[in-house]
Coordinates of C-alpha atoms in Angstrom, one line a residue:
M4 CA -31.2 -55.5 -32.5
C5 CA -30.9 -54.5 -28.9
P6 CA -34.1 -54.5 -26.9
F7 CA -35.7 -51.1 -26.0
N8 CA -34.4 -49.8 -22.7
P9 CA -36.5 -46.9 -21.2
F10 CA -34.0 -46.5 -18.3
F11 CA -31.3 -45.5 -20.7
F12 CA -33.4 -42.8 -22.3
A13 CA -34.6 -41.5 -19.0
L14 CA -30.9 -40.8 -18.0
S15 CA -29.8 -39.4 -21.3
P16 CA -30.7 -35.7 -20.8
S17 CA -29.0 -35.6 -17.5
T18 CA -26.0 -37.3 -18.9
L19 CA -25.7 -34.9 -21.8
Q20 CA -26.1 -31.9 -19.4
A21 CA -23.2 -33.2 -17.2
H22 CA -21.1 -33.8 -20.3
E23 CA -21.8 -30.2 -21.5
R24 CA -20.8 -28.8 -18.2
L25 CA -17.5 -30.7 -18.3
E26 CA -16.8 -29.4 -21.8
E27 CA -17.5 -25.8 -20.9
T28 CA -14.8 -23.3 -22.0
K29 CA -12.5 -22.6 -19.0
L30 CA -12.6 -19.1 -17.6
E31 CA -9.8 -16.8 -18.6
A32 CA -8.8 -13.3 -17.5
V33 CA -9.8 -10.5 -19.9
R34 CA -6.4 -8.8 -19.5
D35 CA -3.3 -9.2 -17.4
N36 CA -2.2 -5.5 -17.2
N37 CA -4.8 -4.0 -15.0
L38 CA -2.2 -2.0 -13.0
E39 CA -1.2 -0.2 -16.2
L40 CA -4.9 0.5 -16.9
V41 CA -5.4 2.0 -13.4
Q42 CA -2.4 4.3 -13.9
E43 CA -3.9 5.5 -17.2
I44 CA -7.3 6.1 -15.5
L45 CA -5.5 8.1 -12.7
K46 CA -3.8 10.3 -15.2
D47 CA -7.1 10.9 -17.0
I48 CA -9.0 11.9 -13.8
T49 CA -6.3 13.9 -12.1
H50 CA -7.6 17.3 -13.3
I51 CA -11.2 16.3 -12.7
A52 CA -10.5 15.1 -9.1
Q53 CA -9.6 18.6 -8.0
Q54 CA -13.2 19.9 -8.7
D55 CA -15.3 16.7 -8.4
S56 CA -15.5 14.9 -5.0
T57 CA -16.7 11.6 -6.7
A58 CA -13.6 11.6 -9.0
A59 CA -11.4 12.4 -6.0
E60 CA -12.9 9.5 -4.1
L61 CA -12.3 7.1 -7.0
A62 CA -8.7 8.3 -7.3
R63 CA -8.2 7.6 -3.6
I64 CA -9.6 4.1 -3.9
L65 CA -7.5 3.3 -6.9
Q66 CA -4.4 4.4 -5.1
E67 CA -5.1 2.4 -1.9
P68 CA -2.2 -0.1 -1.3
H69 CA -4.6 -3.0 -0.7
F70 CA -6.4 -2.4 -4.0
Q71 CA -3.1 -2.0 -5.9
S72 CA -1.8 -5.2 -4.3
L73 CA -5.0 -7.1 -5.4
L74 CA -4.6 -5.9 -9.0
E75 CA -0.9 -6.9 -9.0
T76 CA -1.9 -10.4 -7.7
H77 CA -4.6 -10.7 -10.3
D78 CA -2.2 -9.7 -13.1
S79 CA 0.4 -12.2 -11.9
V80 CA -2.1 -15.0 -11.9
A81 CA -3.7 -14.0 -15.2
S82 CA -0.3 -13.9 -17.0
K83 CA 0.3 -17.6 -16.2
S84 CA -1.2 -20.7 -17.9
Y85 CA -2.8 -23.2 -15.5
E86 CA -3.3 -26.5 -17.4
T87 CA -4.6 -29.6 -15.7
P88 CA -1.7 -32.0 -15.4
P89 CA -2.0 -35.4 -17.1
P90 CA -3.0 -38.3 -14.8
S91 CA -0.1 -40.2 -13.3
P92 CA 0.5 -43.7 -14.6
V93 CA -1.1 -46.3 -12.5
L94 CA 1.5 -48.4 -10.7
D95 CA 1.2 -51.8 -9.2
P96 CA 0.0 -51.2 -5.5
M97 CA 2.2 -54.1 -4.5
F98 CA 5.2 -52.2 -5.9
N99 CA 4.4 -49.0 -4.1
N100 CA 4.2 -50.8 -0.7
Q101 CA 7.6 -52.4 -1.0
P102 CA 9.9 -51.1 1.8
V103 CA 13.2 -49.6 0.7
P104 CA 16.0 -52.0 1.6
P105 CA 18.4 -50.5 4.2
D106 CA 21.4 -51.2 2.0
A107 CA 20.1 -49.6 -1.2
V108 CA 23.1 -47.3 -1.7
R109 CA 23.5 -44.9 -4.6
M110 CA 26.5 -43.4 -6.3
V111 CA 26.2 -39.7 -7.0
G112 CA 28.7 -38.0 -9.3
I113 CA 29.6 -34.3 -9.1
R114 CA 32.0 -32.1 -11.1
K115 CA 33.6 -29.2 -9.2
T116 CA 36.7 -27.0 -9.0
A117 CA 38.9 -26.8 -5.9
G118 CA 37.7 -24.3 -3.3
E119 CA 34.1 -24.4 -4.7
H120 CA 31.5 -24.9 -2.0
L121 CA 28.8 -27.4 -2.6
G122 CA 26.2 -25.6 -0.5
V123 CA 25.6 -28.5 2.0
T124 CA 26.2 -29.0 5.7
F125 CA 26.4 -32.2 7.8
R126 CA 25.6 -33.5 11.2
V127 CA 26.4 -36.7 13.1
E128 CA 23.7 -39.2 13.7
R129 CA 24.4 -42.6 15.3
G130 CA 28.1 -42.2 14.4
E131 CA 27.4 -41.5 10.7
L132 CA 27.5 -38.2 8.7
V133 CA 24.1 -37.1 7.5
I134 CA 23.2 -34.1 5.3
A135 CA 21.8 -31.5 7.7
R136 CA 20.8 -28.9 5.2
I137 CA 21.1 -28.1 1.5
L138 CA 21.5 -24.4 0.8
H139 CA 19.0 -22.9 -1.6
G140 CA 20.6 -22.1 -5.0
G141 CA 23.8 -23.9 -4.3
M142 CA 25.3 -26.6 -6.5
I143 CA 23.7 -29.5 -4.7
D144 CA 20.3 -27.8 -4.7
Q145 CA 20.5 -27.1 -8.4
Q146 CA 21.4 -30.7 -9.3
G147 CA 18.7 -32.2 -7.0
L148 CA 20.6 -35.5 -6.6
L149 CA 21.1 -35.3 -2.8
H150 CA 18.5 -34.7 -0.1
V151 CA 18.4 -33.7 3.6
G152 CA 18.8 -36.9 5.7
D153 CA 20.9 -38.7 3.1
I154 CA 23.8 -40.6 4.8
I155 CA 27.3 -40.0 3.2
K156 CA 29.3 -43.3 3.3
E157 CA 32.2 -42.6 1.0
V158 CA 33.9 -39.9 -1.1
N159 CA 35.9 -41.1 -4.1
G160 CA 36.0 -44.6 -2.5
Q161 CA 37.3 -43.4 0.8
E162 CA 35.2 -43.8 4.0
V163 CA 34.2 -40.4 5.5
G164 CA 34.5 -41.2 9.2
S165 CA 32.3 -39.1 11.6
D166 CA 33.8 -35.6 11.6
P167 CA 31.7 -33.1 9.7
R168 CA 34.5 -30.5 9.4
A169 CA 36.9 -33.0 8.0
L170 CA 34.3 -34.0 5.4
Q171 CA 33.7 -30.3 4.5
E172 CA 37.4 -29.8 4.0
V173 CA 37.7 -32.9 1.8
L174 CA 34.8 -31.8 -0.4
K175 CA 36.1 -28.2 -0.6
N176 CA 39.5 -29.2 -1.8
A177 CA 38.3 -31.9 -4.2
S178 CA 38.4 -31.0 -7.9
G179 CA 37.2 -32.7 -11.1
S180 CA 34.9 -35.6 -10.7
V181 CA 33.7 -36.3 -7.1
V182 CA 31.8 -39.6 -6.5
L183 CA 29.7 -39.8 -3.3
K184 CA 28.4 -43.1 -2.0
I185 CA 25.2 -42.4 -0.1
L186 CA 22.4 -44.1 1.7
P187 CA 19.2 -42.2 0.6
S188 CA 16.7 -40.9 3.2
Y189 CA 13.7 -40.8 0.8
Q190 CA 12.3 -37.8 2.6
E191 CA 9.8 -35.7 0.7
P192 CA 11.1 -32.1 0.5
H193 CA 8.8 -29.3 1.8
P194 CA 7.6 -26.7 -0.7
P195 CA 9.4 -23.4 0.0
R196 CA 7.4 -20.5 1.4
Q197 CA 7.9 -16.9 0.2
I198 CA 9.2 -14.9 3.2
F199 CA 11.0 -11.6 2.9
V200 CA 12.6 -9.7 5.9
K201 CA 14.4 -6.5 6.5
A202 CA 17.5 -7.1 8.7
H203 CA 18.0 -4.8 11.7
F204 CA 21.5 -5.8 12.6
D205 CA 24.9 -6.5 11.0
Y206 CA 26.0 -10.1 10.6
D207 CA 29.3 -11.6 9.5
P208 CA 29.6 -15.4 9.6
V209 CA 33.4 -15.1 9.8
T210 CA 33.1 -13.8 13.3
D211 CA 30.3 -16.1 14.4
N212 CA 31.6 -19.0 16.5
L213 CA 28.2 -20.8 16.6
I214 CA 27.7 -21.2 12.8
P215 CA 28.2 -24.8 11.8
C216 CA 30.0 -23.8 8.6
K217 CA 31.5 -20.3 8.2
E218 CA 31.9 -20.7 4.4
A219 CA 28.1 -21.4 4.1
G220 CA 27.2 -18.2 6.0
L221 CA 25.6 -15.1 4.4
K222 CA 26.9 -11.7 5.3
F223 CA 24.5 -8.8 5.5
V224 CA 24.2 -5.4 7.2
A225 CA 21.3 -3.6 8.8
G226 CA 18.7 -2.5 6.3
D227 CA 19.4 -5.3 3.8
L228 CA 16.4 -7.1 2.3
L229 CA 16.6 -10.9 2.5
Q230 CA 14.5 -13.7 1.2
I231 CA 14.1 -16.6 3.6
V232 CA 14.1 -19.8 1.6
N233 CA 14.3 -22.4 4.4
Q234 CA 13.3 -22.4 8.1
D235 CA 13.5 -26.1 8.9
D236 CA 16.4 -25.6 11.3
P237 CA 15.2 -23.7 14.5
N238 CA 18.6 -22.1 14.8
W239 CA 19.9 -21.5 11.3
W240 CA 17.8 -20.2 8.4
Q241 CA 18.7 -20.2 4.8
A242 CA 18.4 -16.9 3.0
C243 CA 19.6 -14.9 0.0
H244 CA 19.7 -11.2 -0.8
V245 CA 16.7 -10.0 -2.7
E246 CA 19.0 -8.5 -5.3
G247 CA 20.2 -12.0 -6.1
G248 CA 23.1 -14.3 -5.3
S249 CA 23.4 -17.7 -3.7
A250 CA 21.7 -18.6 -0.4
G251 CA 23.6 -19.0 2.8
L252 CA 23.0 -19.6 6.5
I253 CA 21.9 -16.8 8.8
P254 CA 21.0 -17.0 12.5
S255 CA 17.3 -17.6 13.1
Q256 CA 15.1 -15.1 15.0
L257 CA 15.1 -17.5 18.0
L258 CA 18.9 -17.9 18.1
E259 CA 19.6 -14.2 17.7
E260 CA 17.0 -13.3 20.4
K261 CA 18.9 -15.6 22.8
R262 CA 22.1 -13.9 22.0
K263 CA 20.8 -10.4 22.3
A264 CA 18.3 -10.9 25.1
F265 CA 20.7 -10.0 27.9
V266 CA 22.9 -7.5 26.1
K267 CA 22.2 -3.8 26.9
R268 CA 21.4 -1.6 23.9
D269 CA 23.3 1.6 23.4
L270 CA 20.1 3.5 24.2
E271 CA 20.0 2.0 27.7
V272 CA 23.5 2.9 28.7
T273 CA 23.4 6.6 27.9
P274 CA 24.5 8.6 30.9
T275 CA 21.4 10.8 31.3
S276 CA 17.8 9.7 31.4
G277 CA 15.7 11.0 28.6
A278 CA 18.8 11.7 26.5
L279 CA 16.9 11.7 23.2
C280 CA 14.8 14.6 24.3
G281 CA 17.5 16.3 26.4
S282 CA 18.2 19.2 24.1
L283 CA 14.5 20.0 23.8
S284 CA 14.3 21.2 27.4
G285 CA 15.9 24.4 28.8
K286 CA 15.8 26.4 31.9
K287 CA 12.6 28.2 30.9
K288 CA 10.9 25.2 29.6
K289 CA 9.2 22.2 31.2
R290 CA 8.2 19.7 28.5
M291 CA 7.0 16.1 29.1
M292 CA 6.1 13.7 26.4
Y293 CA 3.5 11.0 26.8
L294 CA 3.0 8.8 23.8
T295 CA 2.0 5.2 24.6
T296 CA 1.4 3.3 27.8
K297 CA 4.6 2.0 29.3
N298 CA 6.6 3.4 26.4
A299 CA 10.0 3.1 28.2
E300 CA 9.2 -0.5 29.1
F301 CA 8.5 -1.2 25.4
D302 CA 11.9 0.4 24.5
R303 CA 13.8 -1.8 26.9
H304 CA 12.4 -5.1 25.6
E305 CA 12.4 -4.3 21.9
L306 CA 14.8 -6.7 20.2
L307 CA 15.8 -5.5 16.7
I308 CA 16.4 -8.6 14.6
Y309 CA 14.3 -9.2 11.5
E310 CA 11.1 -7.5 10.3
E311 CA 8.9 -9.4 7.8
V312 CA 8.1 -7.2 4.8
A313 CA 6.1 -7.3 1.6
R314 CA 6.7 -5.7 -1.8
M315 CA 4.0 -3.3 -2.9
P316 CA 3.4 -1.6 -6.2
P317 CA 4.0 2.2 -6.3
F318 CA 1.7 4.2 -4.1
R319 CA 1.7 7.4 -2.1
R320 CA 2.2 7.2 1.6
K321 CA -0.4 8.8 3.9
T322 CA 2.1 10.6 6.0
L323 CA 5.7 12.0 5.7
V324 CA 7.4 11.9 9.1
L325 CA 10.5 14.0 9.5
I326 CA 12.8 13.0 12.4
G327 CA 15.9 14.8 13.6
A328 CA 17.7 16.6 16.4
Q329 CA 16.6 20.1 17.4
G330 CA 18.3 22.7 15.2
V331 CA 19.0 20.3 12.3
G332 CA 16.4 22.1 10.0
R333 CA 13.5 19.6 9.7
R334 CA 10.9 22.3 10.4
S335 CA 12.3 24.5 7.7
I336 CA 12.3 21.5 5.3
K337 CA 8.7 20.8 6.2
N338 CA 7.5 24.4 5.6
K339 CA 9.5 24.5 2.3
L340 CA 7.9 21.3 1.1
I341 CA 4.3 22.5 1.9
M342 CA 4.9 25.8 0.2
S343 CA 6.2 24.0 -2.9
D344 CA 2.8 22.3 -3.5
Q345 CA 0.0 23.1 -1.1
S346 CA -2.4 20.9 -3.1
Q347 CA -0.3 17.8 -2.4
Y348 CA 1.1 18.5 1.1
G349 CA -0.4 19.6 4.3
T350 CA 0.2 19.5 8.0
T351 CA -1.7 19.5 11.3
I352 CA -2.6 22.5 13.4
P353 CA -1.4 22.0 17.0
Y354 CA -3.8 22.2 19.9
T355 CA -3.1 24.3 23.0
S356 CA -4.8 25.1 26.3
R357 CA -3.5 28.7 26.5
R358 CA -5.8 31.6 25.9
P359 CA -5.7 33.1 22.4
K360 CA -4.0 36.5 22.0
E361 CA -6.0 39.4 20.7
H362 CA -5.1 38.9 17.0
E363 CA -5.3 35.1 17.1
K364 CA -8.2 33.0 15.8
T365 CA -8.6 29.3 16.4
G366 CA -7.7 27.0 13.5
Q367 CA -5.1 29.3 12.0
V368 CA -1.8 28.8 13.9
Y369 CA -3.3 27.0 16.9
S370 CA -6.6 25.3 17.8
F371 CA -7.6 26.7 21.2
V372 CA -9.3 24.4 23.7
T373 CA -9.7 24.5 27.5
R374 CA -7.2 22.7 29.7
N375 CA -9.9 20.3 31.1
E376 CA -10.9 19.3 27.6
M377 CA -7.3 18.8 26.5
E378 CA -6.5 16.7 29.6
R379 CA -9.6 14.6 29.0
D380 CA -8.5 13.9 25.4
I381 CA -5.0 13.1 26.5
K382 CA -6.2 10.6 29.0
A383 CA -8.4 9.0 26.3
G384 CA -5.4 8.6 24.0
R385 CA -6.5 11.1 21.4
Y386 CA -3.1 12.8 21.1
L387 CA -0.1 11.5 19.3
E388 CA 2.2 13.5 21.5
H389 CA 1.9 16.5 23.9
G390 CA 3.9 18.6 26.2
E391 CA 3.7 21.5 28.6
Y392 CA 5.4 24.9 28.2
E393 CA 5.0 27.8 30.6
G394 CA 2.0 26.2 32.2
N395 CA 0.1 25.6 29.0
L396 CA -0.4 22.3 27.2
Y397 CA 0.5 21.8 23.5
G398 CA -0.1 18.7 21.4
T399 CA -0.8 17.0 18.1
K400 CA -4.2 15.4 17.9
I401 CA -4.5 12.1 16.0
D402 CA -7.8 13.2 14.4
S403 CA -6.1 16.2 12.9
I404 CA -3.7 13.8 11.0
H405 CA -6.7 11.9 9.6
E406 CA -8.3 15.2 8.4
V407 CA -5.3 16.1 6.3
V408 CA -5.1 12.6 4.8
E409 CA -8.8 12.6 4.0
S410 CA -8.5 15.9 2.2
G411 CA -6.3 14.1 -0.3
K412 CA -2.9 15.4 0.9
M413 CA 0.1 13.8 2.4
C414 CA 0.3 14.9 6.0
I415 CA 3.9 16.1 6.9
L416 CA 4.8 15.7 10.6
D417 CA 8.0 16.7 12.5
V418 CA 7.6 14.8 15.7
N419 CA 9.5 13.3 18.6
P420 CA 11.4 10.1 17.6
Q421 CA 9.3 7.9 19.9
A422 CA 6.1 8.9 18.1
V423 CA 7.3 6.9 15.0
K424 CA 6.3 3.7 16.9
V425 CA 2.8 4.9 17.1
L426 CA 2.7 6.2 13.5
R427 CA 4.3 3.2 11.8
T428 CA 1.1 1.3 11.2
A429 CA -1.4 0.7 8.4
E430 CA -3.5 3.5 9.8
F431 CA -0.9 6.1 9.0
V432 CA 1.4 4.4 6.4
P433 CA 4.3 6.7 7.0
Y434 CA 7.4 7.5 4.9
V435 CA 10.0 8.1 7.7
V436 CA 12.9 10.4 6.8
F437 CA 15.7 11.1 9.2
I438 CA 17.3 14.5 8.8
E439 CA 20.8 13.9 10.0
A440 CA 23.1 16.6 11.4
P441 CA 26.3 17.2 9.5
D442 CA 29.7 17.2 11.3
F443 CA 30.4 19.9 13.9
E444 CA 32.4 22.2 11.7
T445 CA 29.9 22.1 8.8
L446 CA 27.1 22.8 11.3
R447 CA 28.9 25.9 12.7
A448 CA 29.6 27.2 9.1
M449 CA 25.9 26.8 8.3
N450 CA 24.8 28.7 11.4
K451 CA 27.2 31.5 10.5
A452 CA 25.9 31.7 6.9
A453 CA 22.3 31.8 8.1
L454 CA 23.1 34.7 10.5
E455 CA 24.8 36.6 7.7
S456 CA 21.9 36.1 5.3
G457 CA 19.3 37.0 8.0
I458 CA 17.6 33.6 7.9
A459 CA 18.7 32.9 11.5
T460 CA 18.8 35.4 14.4
K461 CA 20.5 33.4 17.1
Q462 CA 24.1 32.4 17.1
L463 CA 24.6 28.9 18.4
T464 CA 27.4 28.2 20.9
D465 CA 29.8 25.3 20.5
A466 CA 27.9 23.5 23.3
D467 CA 24.6 23.9 21.3
L468 CA 26.2 22.6 18.1
K469 CA 27.8 19.7 19.9
R470 CA 24.5 18.8 21.6
T471 CA 22.8 18.8 18.1
V472 CA 25.4 16.4 16.7
D473 CA 25.4 14.1 19.7
E474 CA 21.6 14.0 19.8
S475 CA 21.5 13.2 16.1
C476 CA 23.8 10.2 16.6
R477 CA 21.7 9.0 19.5
I478 CA 18.5 9.2 17.5
Q479 CA 20.0 7.3 14.7
R480 CA 21.3 4.5 17.0
G481 CA 18.0 4.2 18.8
Y482 CA 15.5 4.6 16.0
G483 CA 17.4 4.0 12.8
H484 CA 15.5 0.7 12.1
Y485 CA 12.3 2.8 11.5
F486 CA 13.8 5.1 8.8
D487 CA 13.0 4.8 5.1
L488 CA 15.5 7.4 4.2
C489 CA 18.5 9.3 5.8
L490 CA 19.5 12.7 4.5
V491 CA 22.5 14.6 5.9
N492 CA 21.5 18.3 5.9
D493 CA 24.7 20.0 5.1
N494 CA 23.0 22.1 2.5
M495 CA 19.3 23.0 2.8
E496 CA 18.6 23.4 -0.9
R497 CA 20.3 20.1 -1.8
T498 CA 18.6 18.2 1.0
F499 CA 15.2 19.6 -0.1
Q500 CA 15.8 18.4 -3.6
Q501 CA 16.9 15.0 -2.5
L502 CA 13.7 14.7 -0.5
Q503 CA 11.6 15.7 -3.5
V504 CA 13.3 13.0 -5.7
A505 CA 12.7 10.3 -3.0
L506 CA 9.0 11.3 -2.7
Q507 CA 8.6 11.1 -6.5
K508 CA 10.0 7.6 -6.5
L509 CA 7.1 6.4 -4.3
Y510 CA 4.9 6.9 -7.4
N511 CA 7.2 5.1 -9.8
E512 CA 8.9 2.2 -7.9
S513 CA 7.9 -0.8 -5.9
Q514 CA 8.1 -0.4 -2.1
W515 CA 9.0 -2.8 0.7
V516 CA 6.7 -2.2 3.6
P517 CA 6.0 -4.1 6.9
V518 CA 3.8 -7.1 6.2
S519 CA 1.4 -5.9 8.8
W520 CA 0.4 -3.1 6.5
V521 CA -0.8 -5.5 3.9
Y522 CA -2.3 -8.5 5.7

């Protein structure tokens, strides 16, 4: 019999408690479909929210993009199983510390058809061909047998020399079984980071003389959504289209900045200054817009390359911003949308320094303030935009936008194009729609029909119509990267219906928004 050991019994309760803690049941999520639950709650309280402020506040919180994103992340995590991996087998430390012999070559076999690209590029190091990058989703990446830094010694028993293009041609034309003799690099691959961007320029690798391998390039156009899968190379990123497909090389932000830095943008070479607002000013009108400090300076140095974006679950935007040339019909569309559902849509009441007329009351068509008060607020940055007409100031106050949003409505704004830069933030979360002018002949026919039906009272001259079409083109060139939707207004009723459909999609489909709105 073992002798009595009081020390053992003194430790036993603590030891048992520790064991019980280790054996506790792991925490698990109650459910993994909270987004669906929130949508059901919103449906149930919709009719209550119109009469009860507490229900309205709850509905607003549940629809906030940050709250919806949090639930989406929770559901994503909750739907996965996170088991503790088994411990790795213990290896002999002496074995782990053995250096890799420099002549430890490997033979790698690949089966391919002639003309099929392997998804790999090469560079020359010390007279030898080294794997420079492996394209995400390509054949080599899927097999996992080659790594960046591996030295290619032979292809099918033939030495490869030191010309990367010659090696690419040999591999491209090879068919059947291809055996590579390599000297491994034994570099640890970096875990990929999830980065999504919206491209703001067109790119075709066929016309790019700088790309190391044209066949490995990825073609895209402005507005395409790309997933960046590798940024190891400072000049060439690897990316694929969000819709799917193999990865390819695209110029990095740095490389494209260097190429575009000294190239004048179309907006800068327009013959007249203030061309975007040229048609807004006439002989009787003096209108000056002040939006942000050194706005023109910002325009000159803005390089449109990539914009990092994030995917959000369906949600309603705070503001709807309509952009377009004068005379294209955006104000008519705004009024038509508000009248279609005044409980869902609203707009701001402009401020003015002019004296009210006999029948006018402040807060109806205009909010009347003194010139000194308005100038003071303009100087303090409280106006989104403002201008002067016949000696009186007119403008849109930023607080008036917040008032509409806080009332539970989407605030509809038809503003100067430059104002979009101020609005396109997490503060206003805008859905920006460009109302594009149709061609000259269609625009003239629409004006004639409007005159005959009594909707319009002024017949536009050919010069007016041409000015509208030209201004519309300039706005699209200069600010198209801000637009979420473009609608050609060649038929008012059809354009209105298309806008309604697009707004309804915001409630049903995921949205790609600037990452700055989320983080």
